Amino acid sequence: MSTNNKNLSRRAFLRNSSLAGGGMLIGFNLFQACKPKVISEPAIDLASLDYKDFNAFIKIADNGAVTIFSPNPEVGQGVKTSMPMIVAEELDVAWKNVHVEQGILDTENYTRQVAGGSQSIRFGWDALRQTGAAAKQMLVSAAAARWGVDPSECTVSEGVITNAAGETLGYGDVVNDAAQLEVPEDIKLKSPKDYKIIGKDAANVDIDEIITGKPLYGLDYKEEGMVYAAVVRPPAFGHKLVSYDATEAKAMPGVMDVFTIGEKLRALKEEVPRITNITSDSDKIVVIAGSTWEALKAKEAIKVEWEEASKAESTADHDKILMDLLDGNKFETQRADGNVKKAFAEADQILERTYESPFLPHSCMEPMNFFAAVTDEKVRLIGPIQTPEGTAGFVAQMLGRDPKDIHLEMTRIGGGFGRRLYGDFAIEAAEIADKVRKPVKLVFSKEDDMEDGIYRMAIKYRIKAGVKDGKVIAYHLKEAAVNSNMYGLIPNFFPAGAIENYQVDTASYNSNITTGAWRAPYTNFLAYAEQSFFDELAEMMEVDKIQLRLDLLDKVKPEEDERIQYSPERMKEVIRVAVEKSGWGKKPDNVYQGFVNYYCHNTHVAEVADVEIENGEAVVKKITCVVDCGIVVNPLGAMNQIEGGVLDGVGHSMYGELSFENGRPTATNYDKYRLLRMREAPEVVTYFIENEHSPTGLGEPTLPPAGGAIANAFKAATGNRLYKQPFANTPELLKAPVKEIIG
């Protein structure tokens, strides 16, 4: 790569390279003791070192300590480990000496500080390599100049530069000289065959802190003089505050104040309508106390009167509304190839099925929380957030402050799954802090987030296919959803391009229930619906289920249709390997298998579920998962993402459900919201497709296929098709058929 301006600053270079690489650079904090003698010495106090500002991401001290900051949120997806590996690889430092820390929000030096969409590695890949390689090249040039040799005569290994005569210099020896050099025009990147760090297992860089309980998460953060806030929110969607009596609460131990908030947020919603679906319009009652426990107990003592401002909705209402939408004709067409209406009229056979899914909460282990402190000079925000820049912007707008007044620090996140894309809890904390003018920590209870959360929307799909002369000639997908519809790329996933007459239509109903992204938005249910449908279509056509998919993939010509998002060749390869590794069709008679292939978040996946009958019921025993995500940066971390996604997909398709009665969710904690239990977790066996494609997402892609894989395996075991999640709600369909006894 080259730059157009030889005088471009190192900071500008790295910002520009991040844009060229797709809009995201994620950094780290590396502690690199470059010289052998330093490695053997006692641990160095990082705070005592005199660092040179080498560039926007990497700082190097003259003793060889290297620091690279990580701007993006860590939600458990592993970017705080895998992204430093990318930089360390090209910088040529020893991974065993790497130390990683979280950076703060910095809109001047970093772009897309977001954790969402399984895009971190994909967007950061090129730019992060360039970051490390540029710094290495400047260090080598500085060493070469000192020796009076050509840089091409020098080699680097683990932060030590060696010339042809065998002389060595550590990075720390030449950092002062290197920091004065211009950014090189041509940056040479390593070939994958030369990787020493990328592709090797690396433990989570925070693992010691996690297992020993050291402060990492938002709930851990505290500072002197901080007070705690708990909030009384409307008991049902559509309700608003009329009045309250806090006399008893104010007399309770530790309680400092009780007041309402909401005016500033309502004003913000008028300016930014897109946040309407993430929070209530009602005023909310705030309790300020000396501890979380005191605040949470005091809010229970407040006597509140609410009134219905809009209809309090129930699941029965949603079911009817969504079904009416599917039966109606008010759709937006997302993609239309050929003429599906004409093709269906000419078809020999037609299959049409409807699939249904419920609302789901995010059920994060760490409750929503955020710290805020507001003064005339600055607004400080600290906590777990997936969208720091957007949230800081909303706070600035709500408080009428210059965005430069907002200082936001990110903590490690104890579960996000999309819930922490929405900074409603941070905005609440800022409005509270602006009122009390003290450092304040807002903490939700689990019930707070379950009762007034942001949920995966309820969705219904209707799929119709037409067959003529043994070929699929028409495919029509209709989506009816609460509040919003599938994002624009999904209609271009498989089977787009494989069927001549293909159409995707969407319709939505605007509800007062707050909804938003949930791990693998839309595809988390669509994959099950489509892949279950393909199995049933193959049965109707009396053809092999996998061969049907392969035949369709043979028809896809992405070079002729730039809308196509997936690679048919890469998809066929994951299918081939899944068939081979799962023992498809070669299992004992008591093992029933279900197959799925799917593409989302730029990654190709095939999964095979093994189901056995135990005590008359079908039980998921094993999932074989084959993944093509390009180059695997950290196999250990990748396996964690893959297995977690599969188990999440199995658990929620089996048990996940949140219903509403008169605007209130029927489950307010884990006692009523069923999750997969450890003893129910199937074995997950993972295989990667080895290639040199740039990395793609892993946080979400293995979740969507899991529901379809087990549904197809259940059909093989019981003879019953499943059209509605969660599957456990119809236990009669999960039982083995009673065999006729002869004689």
XYZ file of C-alpha atoms in Angstrom, residues 33-529:
497
model
C 10.163 -6.687 26.468
C 12.213 -6.945 23.311
C 15.576 -7.983 24.674
C 16.234 -11.369 26.298
C 17.753 -9.675 29.350
C 14.550 -7.668 29.858
C 12.380 -10.765 29.609
C 14.222 -12.389 32.491
C 13.951 -9.350 34.758
C 11.096 -8.679 37.213
C 7.837 -7.237 35.832
C 8.111 -3.602 34.821
C 5.793 -0.955 36.207
C 4.161 0.229 32.969
C 3.079 3.508 34.526
C 6.681 4.437 35.267
C 7.894 4.145 31.679
C 8.622 7.109 29.432
C 6.743 6.254 26.246
C 7.242 7.896 22.888
C 4.069 8.617 20.951
C 5.035 6.466 18.013
C 1.638 6.680 16.336
C -2.060 6.624 17.153
C -2.011 2.963 18.138
C 1.489 2.002 19.170
C 3.686 3.548 21.842
C 7.189 2.250 22.471
C 9.420 3.040 25.430
C 13.190 3.136 25.163
C 13.416 -0.054 27.247
C 11.377 -1.926 24.639
C 7.920 -1.820 26.237
C 5.269 -1.496 23.548
C 1.724 -0.283 24.138
C -1.074 -0.503 21.579
C -4.513 0.726 22.637
C -7.746 -1.109 21.905
C -10.568 1.289 21.040
C -13.336 -1.251 20.392
C -15.657 -2.726 23.020
C -14.965 -6.237 24.296
C -18.241 -8.113 24.652
C -16.781 -11.575 25.058
C -16.289 -11.952 21.308
C -12.521 -11.977 21.833
C -11.412 -8.873 19.929
C -9.277 -7.772 22.846
C -7.215 -10.912 22.231
C -7.427 -11.527 18.484
C -6.884 -7.955 17.338
C -3.612 -7.539 19.250
C -2.475 -10.789 17.647
C -2.845 -9.181 14.227
C -0.788 -6.143 15.192
C 1.799 -8.226 17.045
C 2.212 -10.465 13.990
C 3.120 -7.644 11.641
C 5.045 -5.711 14.288
C 7.099 -8.852 14.937
C 6.925 -8.850 18.711
C 6.665 -11.866 20.997
C 3.078 -12.743 21.871
C 4.147 -14.102 25.266
C 5.104 -10.544 26.251
C 1.931 -8.881 25.023
C -0.191 -6.971 27.522
C -3.632 -5.735 26.453
C -5.765 -2.918 27.828
C -8.988 -1.191 26.773
C -8.818 2.229 25.151
C -11.311 5.058 25.555
C -13.630 6.633 23.001
C -11.431 8.658 20.646
C -13.217 9.926 17.548
C -10.148 11.794 16.311
C -7.896 8.776 15.977
C -10.218 5.794 15.583
C -13.200 4.948 13.417
C -16.164 2.641 13.986
C -15.664 1.966 17.677
C -18.534 -0.489 17.606
C -19.035 -4.083 18.682
C -21.803 -5.408 16.470
C -22.551 -7.414 13.379
C -19.554 -9.750 13.763
C -17.540 -7.202 11.808
C -14.594 -6.321 14.058
C -11.976 -8.672 12.614
C -13.320 -8.327 9.068
C -13.143 -4.528 9.033
C -9.945 -4.334 11.037
C -7.896 -6.969 9.201
C -6.096 -4.880 6.566
C -5.740 -1.744 8.629
C -4.387 -3.519 11.694
C -1.789 -5.364 9.673
C -0.754 -2.095 8.050
C -0.505 -0.489 11.480
C 1.922 -3.085 12.771
C 3.880 -3.374 9.544
C 4.332 0.387 9.184
C 5.716 0.683 12.704
C 8.061 -2.270 12.152
C 9.340 -0.816 8.889
C 10.116 2.529 10.518
C 11.960 0.812 13.367
C 14.010 -1.249 10.929
C 14.844 1.874 8.916
C 16.050 3.620 12.068
C 18.286 0.674 12.955
C 19.644 0.448 9.422
C 20.484 4.151 9.440
C 22.413 3.764 12.675
C 24.416 0.910 11.208
C 24.787 2.577 7.836
C 23.292 -0.375 5.960
C 20.301 -0.887 3.682
C 17.083 -1.846 5.543
C 16.709 -4.835 3.206
C 19.782 -6.363 4.879
C 18.000 -6.427 8.253
C 15.729 -9.056 9.728
C 13.398 -8.902 12.739
C 12.371 -11.534 15.257
C 10.407 -10.835 18.442
C 11.292 -7.166 18.507
C 15.011 -7.622 17.882
C 16.525 -6.253 14.662
C 19.576 -8.067 13.241
C 21.879 -6.929 10.435
C 23.956 -9.048 8.064
C 26.971 -8.829 10.377
C 24.979 -10.321 13.235
C 24.675 -7.079 15.210
C 21.359 -6.553 17.029
C 19.254 -3.673 18.274
C 15.974 -3.882 20.177
C 12.982 -1.779 19.246
C 13.546 0.280 22.378
C 17.062 1.144 21.228
C 15.874 2.864 18.066
C 12.403 4.122 18.968
C 13.489 7.742 19.395
C 15.026 7.763 15.926
C 12.128 5.855 14.348
C 9.540 8.243 15.777
C 11.083 11.053 13.733
C 10.777 9.259 10.394
C 8.090 9.793 7.780
C 5.538 7.061 7.272
C 6.843 4.743 4.523
C 5.087 4.899 1.173
C 5.217 1.159 0.536
C 4.362 -1.185 3.361
C 5.194 -4.841 3.009
C 2.818 -7.269 4.713
C 3.647 -10.816 5.690
C 2.511 -13.800 3.678
C 0.203 -16.098 5.660
C 2.821 -18.863 5.370
C 5.127 -16.749 7.526
C 2.667 -16.155 10.375
C 3.970 -17.026 13.828
C 1.125 -15.648 15.950
C -1.938 -15.597 13.702
C -3.422 -19.067 13.508
C -2.040 -20.159 16.897
C -4.158 -20.624 20.029
C -4.044 -17.717 22.467
C -5.800 -17.565 25.806
C -8.191 -14.708 26.581
C -5.999 -11.817 27.698
C -8.428 -11.034 30.548
C -8.772 -14.618 31.758
C -6.771 -14.180 34.964
C -8.797 -11.124 35.964
C -12.062 -12.854 35.082
C -11.451 -16.009 37.123
C -9.997 -14.144 40.101
C -12.776 -11.551 40.181
C -10.654 -8.474 39.584
C -12.455 -5.336 38.374
C -13.171 -5.473 34.641
C -16.890 -5.021 34.119
C -19.141 -2.006 34.392
C -20.635 -3.269 37.639
C -17.125 -3.308 39.119
C -16.474 0.379 38.530
C -16.600 2.727 41.505
C -14.945 5.899 42.688
C -14.892 7.993 45.833
C -17.976 10.106 46.391
C -20.090 8.057 43.962
C -23.795 7.564 44.694
C -26.091 4.865 43.330
C -29.296 5.190 41.345
C -32.217 2.825 40.836
C -35.138 3.705 38.590
C -38.855 2.933 38.818
C -40.057 2.386 35.264
C -43.577 1.885 33.857
C -44.932 -1.560 34.783
C -46.282 -2.118 31.267
C -45.563 -0.884 27.759
C -47.989 1.902 26.915
C -48.197 3.194 30.507
C -47.048 6.588 31.754
C -46.511 8.116 35.184
C -49.356 10.055 36.806
C -48.128 10.584 40.390
C -46.075 9.008 43.145
C -45.564 9.118 46.909
C -41.968 8.557 48.052
C -42.455 9.456 51.724
C -41.651 5.966 52.969
C -38.748 5.522 50.569
C -37.089 8.801 51.589
C -37.083 7.672 55.226
C -35.222 4.445 54.446
C -31.520 4.000 55.314
C -29.052 5.453 52.833
C -31.634 7.225 50.662
C -30.514 10.712 49.653
C -33.122 11.846 47.145
C -36.083 10.796 44.986
C -37.041 12.661 41.808
C -38.219 12.123 38.226
C -36.431 12.193 34.887
C -37.723 12.017 31.334
C -38.091 15.561 30.056
C -34.641 15.743 28.481
C -34.966 12.286 26.912
C -38.339 13.157 25.376
C -36.802 16.273 23.847
C -33.984 14.155 22.434
C -36.471 11.710 20.905
C -38.177 14.578 19.098
C -34.816 15.508 17.567
C -33.753 11.895 16.914
C -36.881 9.870 16.017
C -34.889 6.703 15.349
C -34.428 6.104 19.082
C -38.195 5.988 19.660
C -38.299 2.182 19.751
C -35.687 1.838 22.487
C -37.209 3.657 25.453
C -40.488 4.796 26.986
C -41.873 8.339 26.723
C -42.984 8.260 30.354
C -41.306 10.037 33.235
C -39.366 7.653 35.492
C -38.745 7.838 39.231
C -35.134 7.866 40.410
C -33.890 6.850 43.855
C -30.434 8.095 44.868
C -28.788 6.184 47.709
C -25.461 5.214 49.207
C -25.490 1.675 47.790
C -27.156 -0.374 45.097
C -29.054 -2.420 47.681
C -30.400 0.680 49.433
C -31.518 2.206 46.144
C -33.186 -0.987 44.893
C -34.999 -1.591 48.206
C -36.185 1.999 48.444
C -37.747 2.002 44.994
C -39.966 -0.903 46.071
C -41.437 1.323 48.785
C -42.601 4.053 46.396
C -46.349 4.199 45.811
C -46.992 4.951 42.133
C -50.041 5.691 39.982
C -49.787 4.917 36.262
C -52.219 5.374 33.405
C -52.515 3.838 29.960
C -51.209 6.240 27.329
C -51.422 3.738 24.466
C -52.814 0.240 24.094
C -51.276 -2.372 26.380
C -50.574 -5.171 23.915
C -50.601 -8.939 24.364
C -49.015 -11.814 22.473
C -52.440 -12.884 21.235
C -52.774 -9.455 19.593
C -49.389 -9.799 17.903
C -50.123 -13.285 16.616
C -53.293 -12.120 14.906
C -51.750 -8.916 13.557
C -48.734 -10.685 12.063
C -50.846 -13.435 10.537
C -53.137 -10.810 9.017
C -50.068 -9.098 7.537
C -48.961 -12.367 5.930
C -52.459 -12.878 4.547
C -52.669 -9.311 3.274
C -51.079 -7.474 0.383
C -49.325 -4.521 2.031
C -45.704 -5.514 1.529
C -42.457 -3.846 0.600
C -40.561 -5.884 -1.970
C -36.895 -6.262 -1.038
C -35.862 -8.307 -4.072
C -37.789 -9.585 -7.087
C -36.317 -11.781 -9.827
C -38.421 -13.049 -12.707
C -42.160 -13.420 -12.180
C -43.132 -15.552 -9.183
C -46.859 -15.217 -9.801
C -46.568 -16.584 -13.334
C -44.172 -19.326 -12.237
C -46.522 -20.546 -9.514
C -49.353 -20.682 -12.024
C -47.239 -22.995 -14.186
C -45.894 -25.187 -11.364
C -46.641 -28.909 -11.082
C -46.199 -28.884 -7.308
C -46.415 -26.101 -4.694
C -45.278 -26.162 -1.073
C -46.223 -23.373 1.322
C -45.439 -23.237 5.044
C -45.607 -20.637 7.833
C -43.031 -20.396 10.626
C -43.468 -18.490 13.892
C -41.110 -17.090 16.530
C -41.680 -15.205 19.802
C -40.128 -12.150 21.387
C -36.851 -12.860 23.187
C -35.019 -10.856 25.851
C -31.247 -10.536 25.683
C -30.881 -11.996 29.192
C -27.320 -10.711 29.679
C -25.578 -11.999 32.785
C -24.371 -8.511 33.724
C -27.396 -6.243 34.300
C -27.479 -2.898 32.521
C -25.416 -0.293 34.361
C -23.495 2.888 33.697
C -21.504 5.540 35.539
C -21.959 9.239 34.805
C -20.570 12.447 36.255
C -21.662 15.836 34.900
C -19.938 19.134 35.621
C -19.883 22.435 33.764
C -16.529 21.462 32.281
C -16.960 17.803 31.370
C -19.320 14.832 31.142
C -17.661 11.552 32.140
C -19.296 8.282 31.141
C -17.904 4.854 32.093
C -19.453 1.458 31.527
C -20.346 -1.437 29.228
C -21.518 -0.162 25.825
C -21.326 -1.571 22.301
C -21.781 1.820 20.612
C -19.664 4.334 22.524
C -19.531 7.043 19.863
C -23.255 7.023 19.153
C -24.108 6.980 22.852
C -21.741 9.864 23.616
C -23.328 11.788 20.760
C -26.836 11.249 22.135
C -25.740 12.373 25.598
C -24.105 15.500 24.196
C -27.233 16.332 22.217
C -29.561 15.655 25.159
C -27.538 17.833 27.555
C -26.824 20.541 25.001
C -23.074 20.004 25.286
C -20.236 20.086 22.798
C -19.355 16.492 21.835
C -15.760 17.311 22.860
C -17.019 17.701 26.446
C -17.933 14.000 26.566
C -15.308 11.623 27.910
C -16.354 7.985 27.597
C -14.468 4.953 28.888
C -15.467 1.392 28.029
C -15.396 -1.480 30.477
C -15.500 -5.147 29.564
C -19.089 -6.182 28.854
C -20.715 -9.091 30.676
C -22.875 -10.126 27.758
C -24.213 -7.901 25.013
C -25.867 -9.923 22.216
C -27.120 -6.610 20.764
C -28.707 -5.269 23.960
C -25.838 -2.899 24.618
C -25.969 -1.458 21.117
C -28.675 0.734 22.608
C -27.337 3.251 25.112
C -30.665 3.918 26.817
C -29.179 3.029 30.206
C -26.190 5.343 29.631
C -28.508 8.155 28.534
C -30.566 7.606 31.704
C -27.424 7.740 33.828
C -26.375 11.010 32.181
C -29.788 12.618 32.750
C -29.654 11.554 36.404
C -26.084 12.829 36.860
C -26.991 16.145 35.258
C -29.695 16.541 37.886
C -27.777 15.479 41.008
C -24.391 16.857 39.895
C -22.615 14.009 41.681
C -20.827 10.985 40.274
C -23.615 8.414 39.986
C -23.814 4.722 39.143
C -27.094 3.547 37.613
C -27.822 -0.158 38.109
C -30.717 -2.179 36.715
C -32.052 -5.226 38.496
C -32.601 -8.316 36.359
C -36.325 -7.622 36.578
C -35.780 -4.061 35.334
C -34.186 -5.300 32.143
C -36.617 -8.170 31.571
C -39.681 -5.984 32.209
C -38.508 -2.866 30.382
C -35.861 -4.212 28.054
C -35.187 -4.142 24.343
C -36.317 -7.419 22.820
C -35.900 -9.467 19.699
C -39.081 -8.766 17.808
C -41.672 -11.462 17.184
C -41.553 -12.563 13.536
C -43.522 -14.838 11.219
C -42.291 -16.121 7.861
C -44.321 -17.634 5.061
C -42.356 -19.481 2.404
C -43.770 -20.791 -0.842
C -41.953 -22.760 -3.543
C -43.069 -24.030 -6.938
C -41.689 -27.088 -8.729
C -41.984 -27.908 -12.447
C -40.463 -30.903 -14.209
C -38.507 -31.765 -11.059
C -36.910 -28.299 -10.777
C -37.556 -25.482 -8.305
C -38.815 -22.642 -10.475
C -40.315 -20.243 -7.929
C -39.590 -19.107 -4.378
C -41.490 -16.470 -2.421
C -40.498 -15.409 1.115
C -42.794 -13.159 3.142
C -41.833 -11.634 6.482
C -44.186 -10.070 9.035
C -42.438 -8.572 12.065
C -43.032 -6.288 15.011
C -41.514 -2.811 14.515
C -38.908 -3.514 11.825
C -37.906 -5.838 9.007
C -34.814 -7.667 7.802
C -31.890 -5.504 6.805
C -31.113 -5.010 3.138
C -28.455 -7.679 2.553
C -30.477 -10.658 3.788
C -32.686 -10.957 0.676
C -29.441 -11.549 -1.233
C -28.407 -14.544 0.867
C -29.001 -18.121 -0.326
C -31.201 -19.060 -2.211
C -31.044 -15.686 -3.995
C -29.573 -16.235 -7.451
C -30.323 -19.964 -7.389
C -33.981 -19.738 -8.442
C -35.068 -17.827 -11.523
C -38.313 -16.549 -10.038
C -37.451 -15.316 -6.563
C -39.109 -12.677 -4.398
C -38.735 -11.383 -0.827
C -41.493 -9.231 0.682
C -41.675 -7.630 4.137
C -44.340 -6.035 6.308
C -44.236 -4.717 9.869
C -46.495 -3.617 12.701
C -45.509 -0.639 14.870
C -45.751 -1.595 18.539
C -45.028 0.364 21.720
C -42.897 -2.553 22.933
C -39.222 -1.656 22.613
C -37.344 -3.894 20.169
C -33.931 -4.077 18.584
C -31.091 -6.270 17.374
C -30.659 -9.681 19.008
C -27.670 -11.910 18.241
C -27.686 -12.502 14.461
C -30.698 -10.243 13.774
C -33.459 -11.826 11.672
C -31.251 -14.675 10.461
C -31.424 -16.153 13.970
C -34.930 -17.348 13.047
C -34.940 -17.129 9.254
C -32.200 -19.764 8.913
C -34.346 -22.304 10.746
C -37.426 -21.450 8.688
